[in-house]
Tab-separated table of C-alpha atoms in Angstrom:
chain	number	residue	atom	x	y	z
A	1	MET	CA	27.108	-3.026	-2.085
A	2	THR	CA	30.135	-2.145	0.085
A	3	GLY	CA	33.351	-4.122	1.076
A	4	SER	CA	31.616	-4.355	4.515
A	5	THR	CA	29.462	-7.012	3.174
A	6	ALA	CA	32.349	-9.046	2.005
A	7	ALA	CA	34.273	-8.825	5.360
A	8	THR	CA	31.152	-10.380	6.927
A	9	PHE	CA	31.481	-13.582	5.153
A	10	THR	CA	34.664	-15.875	4.795
A	11	ALA	CA	36.002	-17.998	1.821
A	12	ASP	CA	34.515	-20.997	3.255
A	13	ASP	CA	31.082	-19.490	3.283
A	14	TYR	CA	31.265	-18.605	-0.046
A	15	ARG	CA	32.508	-22.093	-0.930
A	16	ALA	CA	29.463	-23.469	0.654
A	17	ARG	CA	27.178	-20.989	-1.322
A	18	MET	CA	28.924	-22.170	-4.644
A	19	GLY	CA	28.719	-25.978	-3.933
A	20	ARG	CA	24.921	-25.646	-2.577
A	21	ALA	CA	24.111	-23.544	-5.909
A	22	ALA	CA	26.102	-26.338	-8.360
A	23	ARG	CA	24.265	-29.270	-6.576
A	24	ALA	CA	20.983	-27.377	-6.945
A	25	ALA	CA	21.482	-26.932	-10.523
A	26	ALA	CA	22.135	-30.581	-11.157
A	27	GLU	CA	19.053	-31.423	-9.439
A	28	ALA	CA	16.984	-29.128	-11.454
A	29	GLY	CA	18.328	-30.968	-14.643
A	30	LEU	CA	20.981	-28.151	-15.403
A	31	ALA	CA	24.516	-28.739	-16.753
A	32	GLY	CA	25.610	-25.462	-14.459
A	33	LEU	CA	25.120	-22.192	-13.791
A	34	LEU	CA	26.425	-18.875	-15.395
A	35	VAL	CA	26.343	-16.022	-13.076
A	36	ALA	CA	27.318	-12.440	-14.404
A	37	PRO	CA	27.840	-9.300	-12.397
A	38	GLY	CA	25.086	-8.674	-10.161
A	39	PRO	CA	23.551	-9.831	-6.793
A	40	ASP	CA	23.996	-13.572	-7.672
A	41	LEU	CA	27.483	-13.056	-8.029
A	42	VAL	CA	28.289	-10.839	-4.955
A	43	TRP	CA	26.314	-13.510	-2.935
A	44	LEU	CA	28.169	-16.401	-4.406
A	45	THR	CA	31.670	-15.000	-4.450
A	46	GLY	CA	31.688	-11.609	-2.522
A	47	TYR	CA	33.188	-9.904	-5.697
A	48	THR	CA	31.606	-6.842	-7.387
A	49	PRO	CA	33.224	-5.950	-10.488
A	50	PRO	CA	35.039	-2.195	-10.165
A	51	ALA	CA	32.656	-1.182	-13.185
A	52	VAL	CA	30.247	-2.192	-15.498
A	53	THR	CA	31.398	-2.863	-18.900
A	54	GLU	CA	30.913	-4.640	-22.033
A	55	ARG	CA	34.099	-6.978	-20.971
A	56	LEU	CA	32.662	-10.507	-20.234
A	57	THR	CA	32.784	-11.320	-16.280
A	58	LEU	CA	31.189	-14.755	-15.822
A	59	LEU	CA	31.382	-17.445	-12.766
A	60	VAL	CA	30.961	-20.912	-14.080
A	61	LEU	CA	29.357	-23.689	-11.697
A	62	ALA	CA	28.899	-27.086	-12.280
A	63	ALA	CA	28.519	-30.026	-9.848
A	64	GLY	CA	31.704	-32.124	-9.567
A	65	GLN	CA	33.810	-29.263	-11.272
A	66	ASP	CA	36.002	-26.559	-9.438
A	67	PRO	CA	34.415	-23.057	-9.672
A	68	VAL	CA	35.811	-20.805	-12.235
A	69	LEU	CA	35.292	-16.843	-12.665
A	70	VAL	CA	36.105	-15.439	-16.288
A	71	VAL	CA	37.495	-11.871	-15.827
A	72	PRO	CA	39.201	-9.338	-17.957
A	73	ALA	CA	42.626	-9.330	-17.157
A	74	LEU	CA	42.488	-5.675	-16.087
A	75	GLU	CA	40.284	-6.391	-13.521
A	76	ALA	CA	41.836	-9.718	-12.385
A	77	PRO	CA	43.775	-7.903	-9.276
A	78	ASP	CA	40.194	-6.758	-7.818
A	79	ALA	CA	38.866	-10.297	-8.462
A	80	HIS	CA	42.045	-11.622	-6.549
A	81	ARG	CA	41.083	-9.494	-3.531
A	82	ALA	CA	37.523	-10.587	-3.263
A	83	ALA	CA	36.598	-12.334	0.030
A	84	GLY	CA	35.407	-15.850	-2.018
A	85	ALA	CA	38.404	-15.721	-4.398
A	86	SER	CA	40.355	-18.554	-2.596
A	87	ALA	CA	37.478	-20.601	-3.083
A	88	LEU	CA	37.650	-20.511	-6.981
A	89	THR	CA	39.742	-20.628	-9.828
A	90	LEU	CA	40.527	-17.247	-11.932
A	91	ARG	CA	40.710	-17.474	-15.422
A	92	ASP	CA	41.398	-14.180	-17.119
A	93	TRP	CA	41.324	-12.808	-20.702
A	94	THR	CA	43.169	-9.840	-22.184
A	95	ASP	CA	41.703	-7.668	-24.796
A	96	GLY	CA	41.882	-8.940	-28.237
A	97	LYS	CA	41.249	-12.609	-27.192
A	98	ASP	CA	37.975	-14.169	-27.564
A	99	PRO	CA	36.625	-14.599	-24.074
A	100	TYR	CA	33.585	-16.842	-25.554
A	101	ALA	CA	35.688	-19.354	-26.506
A	102	ALA	CA	37.697	-19.478	-23.518
A	103	THR	CA	34.362	-19.802	-21.410
A	104	ALA	CA	32.829	-22.305	-23.963
A	105	ALA	CA	35.897	-24.697	-23.412
A	106	LEU	CA	34.342	-25.048	-19.545
A	107	LEU	CA	30.931	-25.756	-20.730
A	108	ASP	CA	29.167	-28.796	-21.922
A	109	ALA	CA	28.472	-28.269	-25.537
A	110	SER	CA	24.977	-29.539	-25.721
A	111	GLY	CA	24.090	-28.502	-21.802
A	112	ARG	CA	21.369	-26.261	-20.541
A	113	PHE	CA	22.332	-23.658	-18.005
A	114	GLY	CA	20.795	-21.391	-15.744
A	115	ILE	CA	22.023	-17.777	-16.566
A	116	SER	CA	21.855	-14.610	-14.365
A	117	ASP	CA	18.810	-12.526	-15.190
A	118	ASN	CA	20.933	-9.477	-15.669
A	119	ALA	CA	23.448	-11.142	-18.114
A	120	TRP	CA	23.669	-8.941	-21.055
A	121	ALA	CA	22.159	-10.042	-24.201
A	122	LEU	CA	25.577	-9.502	-25.943
A	123	HIS	CA	27.239	-11.960	-23.843
A	124	LEU	CA	24.303	-14.618	-23.916
A	125	LEU	CA	24.074	-14.570	-27.899
A	126	ALA	CA	28.068	-14.801	-28.199
A	127	LEU	CA	27.958	-18.131	-26.110
A	128	GLN	CA	25.197	-19.573	-28.087
A	129	GLN	CA	27.055	-18.705	-31.295
A	130	ALA	CA	29.817	-20.595	-29.669
A	131	LEU	CA	27.959	-23.335	-28.308
A	132	PRO	CA	25.080	-23.724	-30.915
A	133	GLY	CA	23.953	-27.163	-28.919
A	134	SER	CA	23.622	-25.215	-25.756
A	135	SER	CA	20.361	-23.881	-24.015
A	136	TYR	CA	19.697	-21.386	-21.354
A	137	ALA	CA	17.176	-20.582	-18.668
A	138	SER	CA	17.040	-17.493	-16.484
A	139	LEU	CA	18.128	-18.207	-13.076
A	140	THR	CA	14.854	-16.919	-11.509
A	141	GLU	CA	13.208	-19.247	-13.709
A	142	ALA	CA	15.601	-22.122	-13.170
A	143	LEU	CA	16.357	-21.882	-9.409
A	144	PRO	CA	14.050	-19.249	-7.981
A	145	MET	CA	14.956	-20.204	-4.421
A	146	LEU	CA	18.725	-20.004	-4.742
A	147	ARG	CA	18.795	-17.132	-2.109
A	148	ALA	CA	15.769	-17.551	-0.261
A	149	VAL	CA	16.759	-19.061	2.846
A	150	LYS	CA	19.305	-17.197	4.919
A	151	ASP	CA	21.474	-18.653	7.193
A	152	ALA	CA	22.282	-17.140	10.761
A	153	ALA	CA	24.542	-14.414	9.865
A	154	GLU	CA	22.571	-13.222	6.940
A	155	LEU	CA	19.420	-13.031	9.425
A	156	GLY	CA	21.437	-11.116	11.745
A	157	LEU	CA	22.410	-8.576	8.824
A	158	MET	CA	18.673	-8.337	7.967
A	159	ALA	CA	17.688	-7.574	11.361
A	160	ALA	CA	19.985	-4.885	11.688
A	161	ALA	CA	18.942	-3.529	8.120
A	162	GLY	CA	15.195	-3.534	9.694
A	163	ALA	CA	16.105	-1.915	12.745
A	164	ALA	CA	18.064	0.609	10.846
A	165	ALA	CA	14.772	1.323	8.871
A	166	ASP	CA	12.646	1.553	12.265
A	167	ALA	CA	15.149	3.965	13.376
A	168	THR	CA	14.621	6.200	10.447
A	169	PHE	CA	10.723	6.002	11.003
A	170	GLU	CA	10.965	7.071	14.497
A	171	GLU	CA	13.015	10.094	13.544
A	172	ILE	CA	10.840	11.139	10.210
A	173	ARG	CA	7.639	10.967	12.355
A	174	ASN	CA	8.931	13.754	14.274
A	175	VAL	CA	9.945	16.007	11.254
A	176	PRO	CA	7.569	18.644	9.790
A	177	PHE	CA	5.088	17.444	7.159
A	178	ALA	CA	2.572	20.300	6.644
A	179	GLY	CA	3.594	22.921	4.173
A	180	ARG	CA	6.603	20.638	2.916
A	181	ARG	CA	6.936	19.089	-0.656
A	182	GLU	CA	6.878	15.441	-0.826
A	183	SER	CA	10.354	15.516	-2.337
A	184	GLU	CA	11.684	17.075	0.717
A	185	VAL	CA	10.345	14.424	3.012
A	186	ALA	CA	11.845	11.979	0.821
A	187	ALA	CA	14.996	13.411	1.002
A	188	ASP	CA	14.792	13.449	5.122
A	189	LEU	CA	14.277	9.633	4.579
A	190	ASP	CA	17.224	8.898	2.298
A	191	ARG	CA	19.476	11.229	4.644
A	192	LEU	CA	18.285	9.177	7.641
A	193	LEU	CA	18.485	5.875	6.153
A	194	ARG	CA	22.204	6.624	5.156
A	195	GLY	CA	22.746	7.974	8.689
A	196	HIS	CA	21.839	4.732	9.981
A	197	GLY	CA	24.265	2.658	8.170
A	198	HIS	CA	22.395	2.091	4.580
A	199	GLU	CA	25.094	2.433	2.085
A	200	GLN	CA	22.226	2.186	-0.811
A	201	VAL	CA	18.794	3.721	-0.609
A	202	ASP	CA	16.519	1.984	-3.225
A	203	PHE	CA	13.254	4.036	-2.601
A	204	THR	CA	11.749	6.702	-0.505
A	205	ILE	CA	7.919	6.712	-1.294
A	206	VAL	CA	6.211	9.693	0.246
A	207	ALA	CA	2.808	9.573	-1.161
A	208	SER	CA	0.347	12.209	0.070
A	209	GLY	CA	-3.549	12.664	-0.033
A	210	PRO	CA	-4.788	11.376	-3.178
A	211	ASN	CA	-1.187	10.376	-4.380
A	212	GLY	CA	-1.429	7.655	-1.585
A	213	ALA	CA	-3.886	5.780	-3.673
A	214	ASN	CA	-0.681	4.846	-6.234
A	215	PRO	CA	1.396	2.134	-4.551
A	216	HIS	CA	4.422	3.334	-6.346
A	217	HIS	CA	4.377	7.013	-6.596
A	218	GLU	CA	7.130	8.861	-6.959
A	219	ALA	CA	7.625	11.630	-4.402
A	220	GLY	CA	6.820	14.901	-6.253
A	221	GLU	CA	6.316	18.641	-5.667
A	222	ARG	CA	2.828	18.161	-4.125
A	223	VAL	CA	2.515	20.391	-0.838
A	224	ILE	CA	1.700	18.088	2.118
A	225	ALA	CA	-1.390	19.544	3.802
A	226	ARG	CA	-3.263	19.251	7.054
A	227	GLY	CA	-5.626	16.541	6.662
A	228	ASP	CA	-3.485	14.342	4.514
A	229	MET	CA	-2.948	10.645	4.785
A	230	ILE	CA	0.759	10.041	3.798
A	231	VAL	CA	2.129	6.419	2.570
A	232	LEU	CA	5.672	6.420	3.707
A	233	ASP	CA	7.552	3.265	1.878
A	234	PHE	CA	11.330	3.179	2.355
A	235	GLY	CA	14.466	0.887	2.009
A	236	GLY	CA	17.733	-0.114	0.591
A	237	LEU	CA	20.796	-2.031	1.536
A	238	ARG	CA	22.803	-1.727	4.808
A	239	ASP	CA	25.925	-3.862	4.785
A	240	GLY	CA	24.481	-5.510	1.561
A	241	TYR	CA	21.031	-6.603	2.943
A	242	GLY	CA	17.821	-5.203	2.544
A	243	SER	CA	15.312	-3.250	4.316
A	244	ASP	CA	11.783	-2.231	3.266
A	245	THR	CA	9.012	-0.902	5.348
A	246	SER	CA	5.737	1.052	5.204
A	247	ARG	CA	3.887	3.192	7.672
A	248	THR	CA	0.863	5.707	6.796
A	249	VAL	CA	0.639	8.837	8.815
A	250	HIS	CA	-1.941	11.414	8.958
A	251	VAL	CA	-1.190	15.199	9.109
A	252	GLY	CA	-3.535	16.213	12.188
A	253	GLU	CA	-6.647	14.228	13.093
A	254	PRO	CA	-7.940	11.807	10.506
A	255	THR	CA	-11.605	11.282	9.826
A	256	ASP	CA	-13.486	8.427	10.958
A	257	GLU	CA	-13.354	6.752	7.837
A	258	GLU	CA	-9.547	7.086	7.346
A	259	ARG	CA	-9.332	5.706	10.788
A	260	ARG	CA	-11.259	2.647	9.756
A	261	VAL	CA	-9.549	1.934	6.559
A	262	HIS	CA	-6.002	2.263	8.466
A	263	ASP	CA	-7.521	-0.252	11.155
A	264	LEU	CA	-8.671	-2.532	8.600
A	265	VAL	CA	-5.379	-2.697	6.857
A	266	ARG	CA	-3.576	-3.240	10.426
A	267	GLU	CA	-5.863	-6.056	10.942
A	268	ALA	CA	-5.007	-7.625	7.505
A	269	GLN	CA	-1.239	-7.039	8.056
A	270	GLU	CA	-1.608	-8.982	11.271
A	271	ALA	CA	-3.640	-11.849	9.781
A	272	GLY	CA	-0.968	-12.253	7.210
A	273	PHE	CA	1.993	-12.148	9.770
A	274	ARG	CA	-0.313	-14.653	11.844
A	275	ALA	CA	-0.448	-17.237	8.519
A	276	VAL	CA	3.442	-17.600	8.329
A	277	ARG	CA	4.777	-20.618	9.551
A	278	PRO	CA	6.996	-23.284	8.087
A	279	GLY	CA	5.071	-25.598	5.559
A	280	ALA	CA	2.520	-22.991	4.637
A	281	ALA	CA	2.189	-21.992	1.142
A	282	CYS	CA	3.444	-18.690	0.044
A	283	GLN	CA	-0.308	-18.013	-1.140
A	284	ASP	CA	-1.523	-18.731	2.409
A	285	VAL	CA	0.016	-15.388	3.524
A	286	ASP	CA	-1.800	-13.641	0.828
A	287	ARG	CA	-5.168	-15.391	1.257
A	288	ALA	CA	-4.931	-14.496	4.893
A	289	ALA	CA	-4.440	-10.660	4.349
A	290	ARG	CA	-6.603	-10.327	1.486
A	291	ARG	CA	-9.659	-12.195	3.084
A	292	VAL	CA	-9.908	-9.441	5.767
A	293	ILE	CA	-9.955	-6.432	3.254
A	294	ALA	CA	-12.298	-8.455	1.011
A	295	ASP	CA	-14.520	-9.483	3.700
A	296	ALA	CA	-14.849	-5.505	4.635
A	297	GLY	CA	-15.747	-4.577	1.058
A	298	TYR	CA	-12.617	-3.107	-0.049
A	299	GLY	CA	-11.164	-6.122	-1.849
A	300	GLU	CA	-11.085	-4.127	-5.293
A	301	TYR	CA	-8.967	-1.575	-3.861
A	302	PHE	CA	-6.260	-4.075	-2.644
A	303	ILE	CA	-4.430	-4.094	-5.949
A	304	HIS	CA	-1.118	-5.859	-5.331
A	305	ARG	CA	0.658	-8.970	-4.282
A	306	THR	CA	0.845	-9.023	-0.135
A	307	GLY	CA	4.331	-9.796	-0.311
A	308	HIS	CA	7.963	-10.295	-1.826
A	309	GLY	CA	11.111	-11.701	-0.839
A	310	ILE	CA	14.035	-9.702	0.218
A	311	GLY	CA	17.845	-10.450	0.824
A	312	VAL	CA	20.833	-9.043	-1.243
A	313	THR	CA	18.078	-7.236	-3.212
A	314	THR	CA	14.804	-5.545	-2.045
A	315	HIS	CA	12.596	-7.509	-4.086
A	316	GLU	CA	13.172	-11.317	-5.031
A	317	PRO	CA	11.579	-14.632	-4.811
A	318	PRO	CA	9.752	-15.870	-2.838
A	319	TYR	CA	6.331	-13.752	-3.489
A	320	MET	CA	3.344	-13.954	-1.508
A	321	ILE	CA	0.550	-14.136	-3.996
A	322	GLU	CA	-2.161	-16.435	-5.356
A	323	GLY	CA	-0.965	-19.150	-7.400
A	324	GLU	CA	2.216	-19.579	-5.497
A	325	GLU	CA	2.212	-22.989	-3.765
A	326	ARG	CA	5.775	-23.146	-2.800
A	327	PRO	CA	5.982	-23.864	1.021
A	328	LEU	CA	7.802	-21.421	3.679
A	329	VAL	CA	10.684	-22.440	5.063
A	330	PRO	CA	12.541	-21.351	8.203
A	331	GLY	CA	15.132	-18.505	7.077
A	332	MET	CA	12.927	-17.284	4.366
A	333	CYS	CA	12.458	-13.297	4.484
A	334	PHE	CA	9.773	-11.369	2.934
A	335	SER	CA	7.323	-8.551	3.099
A	336	VAL	CA	3.953	-8.661	4.566
A	337	GLU	CA	2.442	-5.293	3.141
A	338	PRO	CA	-1.473	-5.121	2.404
A	339	GLY	CA	-2.891	-1.948	1.209
A	340	ILE	CA	-6.246	-0.082	0.317
A	341	TYR	CA	-5.988	2.577	-2.231
A	342	LEU	CA	-9.031	4.673	-2.926
A	343	PRO	CA	-8.488	6.670	-6.192
A	344	GLY	CA	-8.487	10.431	-5.897
A	345	ARG	CA	-8.685	10.141	-2.309
A	346	PHE	CA	-6.045	8.211	-0.047
A	347	GLY	CA	-4.175	5.153	0.410
A	348	VAL	CA	-2.881	3.027	3.309
A	349	ARG	CA	-0.181	0.469	3.512
A	350	ILE	CA	1.660	-1.195	6.392
A	351	GLU	CA	4.553	-3.200	5.830
A	352	ASP	CA	7.025	-5.367	7.776
A	353	ILE	CA	9.938	-7.833	6.707
A	354	VAL	CA	9.115	-11.278	8.174
A	355	THR	CA	11.405	-14.067	8.545
A	356	VAL	CA	10.067	-17.716	9.034
A	357	THR	CA	11.069	-19.391	12.103
A	358	GLU	CA	10.732	-23.037	13.283
A	359	ASP	CA	7.356	-22.494	14.645
A	360	GLY	CA	6.007	-19.513	12.784
A	361	GLY	CA	7.380	-16.081	11.934
A	362	ARG	CA	9.380	-13.263	13.233
A	363	ARG	CA	8.980	-9.451	12.336
A	364	LEU	CA	12.128	-7.573	11.562
A	365	ASN	CA	10.353	-4.248	11.745
A	366	ASN	CA	8.542	-3.247	15.168
A	367	THR	CA	7.753	0.207	15.072
A	368	THR	CA	4.118	0.924	15.654
A	369	ARG	CA	1.404	-0.191	13.439
A	370	GLU	CA	-1.329	2.345	14.856
A	371	LEU	CA	-1.874	5.337	13.055
A	372	VAL	CA	0.731	7.965	13.550
A	373	ILE	CA	-0.427	11.699	13.869
A	374	VAL	CA	2.281	14.010	12.451
A	375	GLU	CA	2.192	17.717	12.249
């Protein structure tokens, strides 16, 4: 993530986020939250450590207490420059001192804490040793919806990221496909995403012909040929917020079956989108899209969930999947991406990022969902 993200939000924004997170932790029966370097720390404080090292960096949040960021002394100047620095207390430690003892002094010795999913085992085990009466739960388990509901400023950044991905598709559909390797088209996608403002590209799937039946195919050296169906799935971070869109194109005229399968996925994607409304369960979106495909006899070929949340990472809660009964709330952002994958033949996926509004849903991707013919 770049500094442009931090500049978008003020210290008051970060103070509000940290306060909300601490209250949510208390409501969940936790003594507090321990946030290691990663997307949660950036979202809560605007701070990205200059490097990933074995030295402990940890944000400590607890209801009724001021936030404290424990940082190595050599990185304290960078932490002081973070957009949210004035909303917390910085406590640095020098090499040769015990950072775990210093951190333990901030914690309830018998408390249960939520801790970042990406916290190093090295640090967690050292804290457990310093506080043998403490216990821990992953942040995704304890507070899965911590970042799920976006405010107006975040939605603006999400919309801009979606528009940049759309602009990338409008350009990629006009490049040559036939006779080129998948990896070459993937490189075009990377270049275009960056050209439209992405500082980070997370994936550029180009799955041609039979490779399209693998939803997470890595673009390889297969040479694209006329008659190929091609799944394009690409995205990353623009100003710290995610894009992710999929469109399926065809080199030359498709067969009747290829067009029929594509139309079916388009119908399923529309059904999933129309199921989005406040109060509906996440699984309702999955059920609506899956029903269309199953009723047409292709249910066994839709082999993944219908969607995933997106924000400061490109995959995060909530998930649009059977069994997820959590209600949709205005401001949530997630993908709606049904697909059909016919082994050894071809695949089709259509994906938009959608945000929940007060009375339904709004797409953040708006390129055509019709089958696009490329050359």
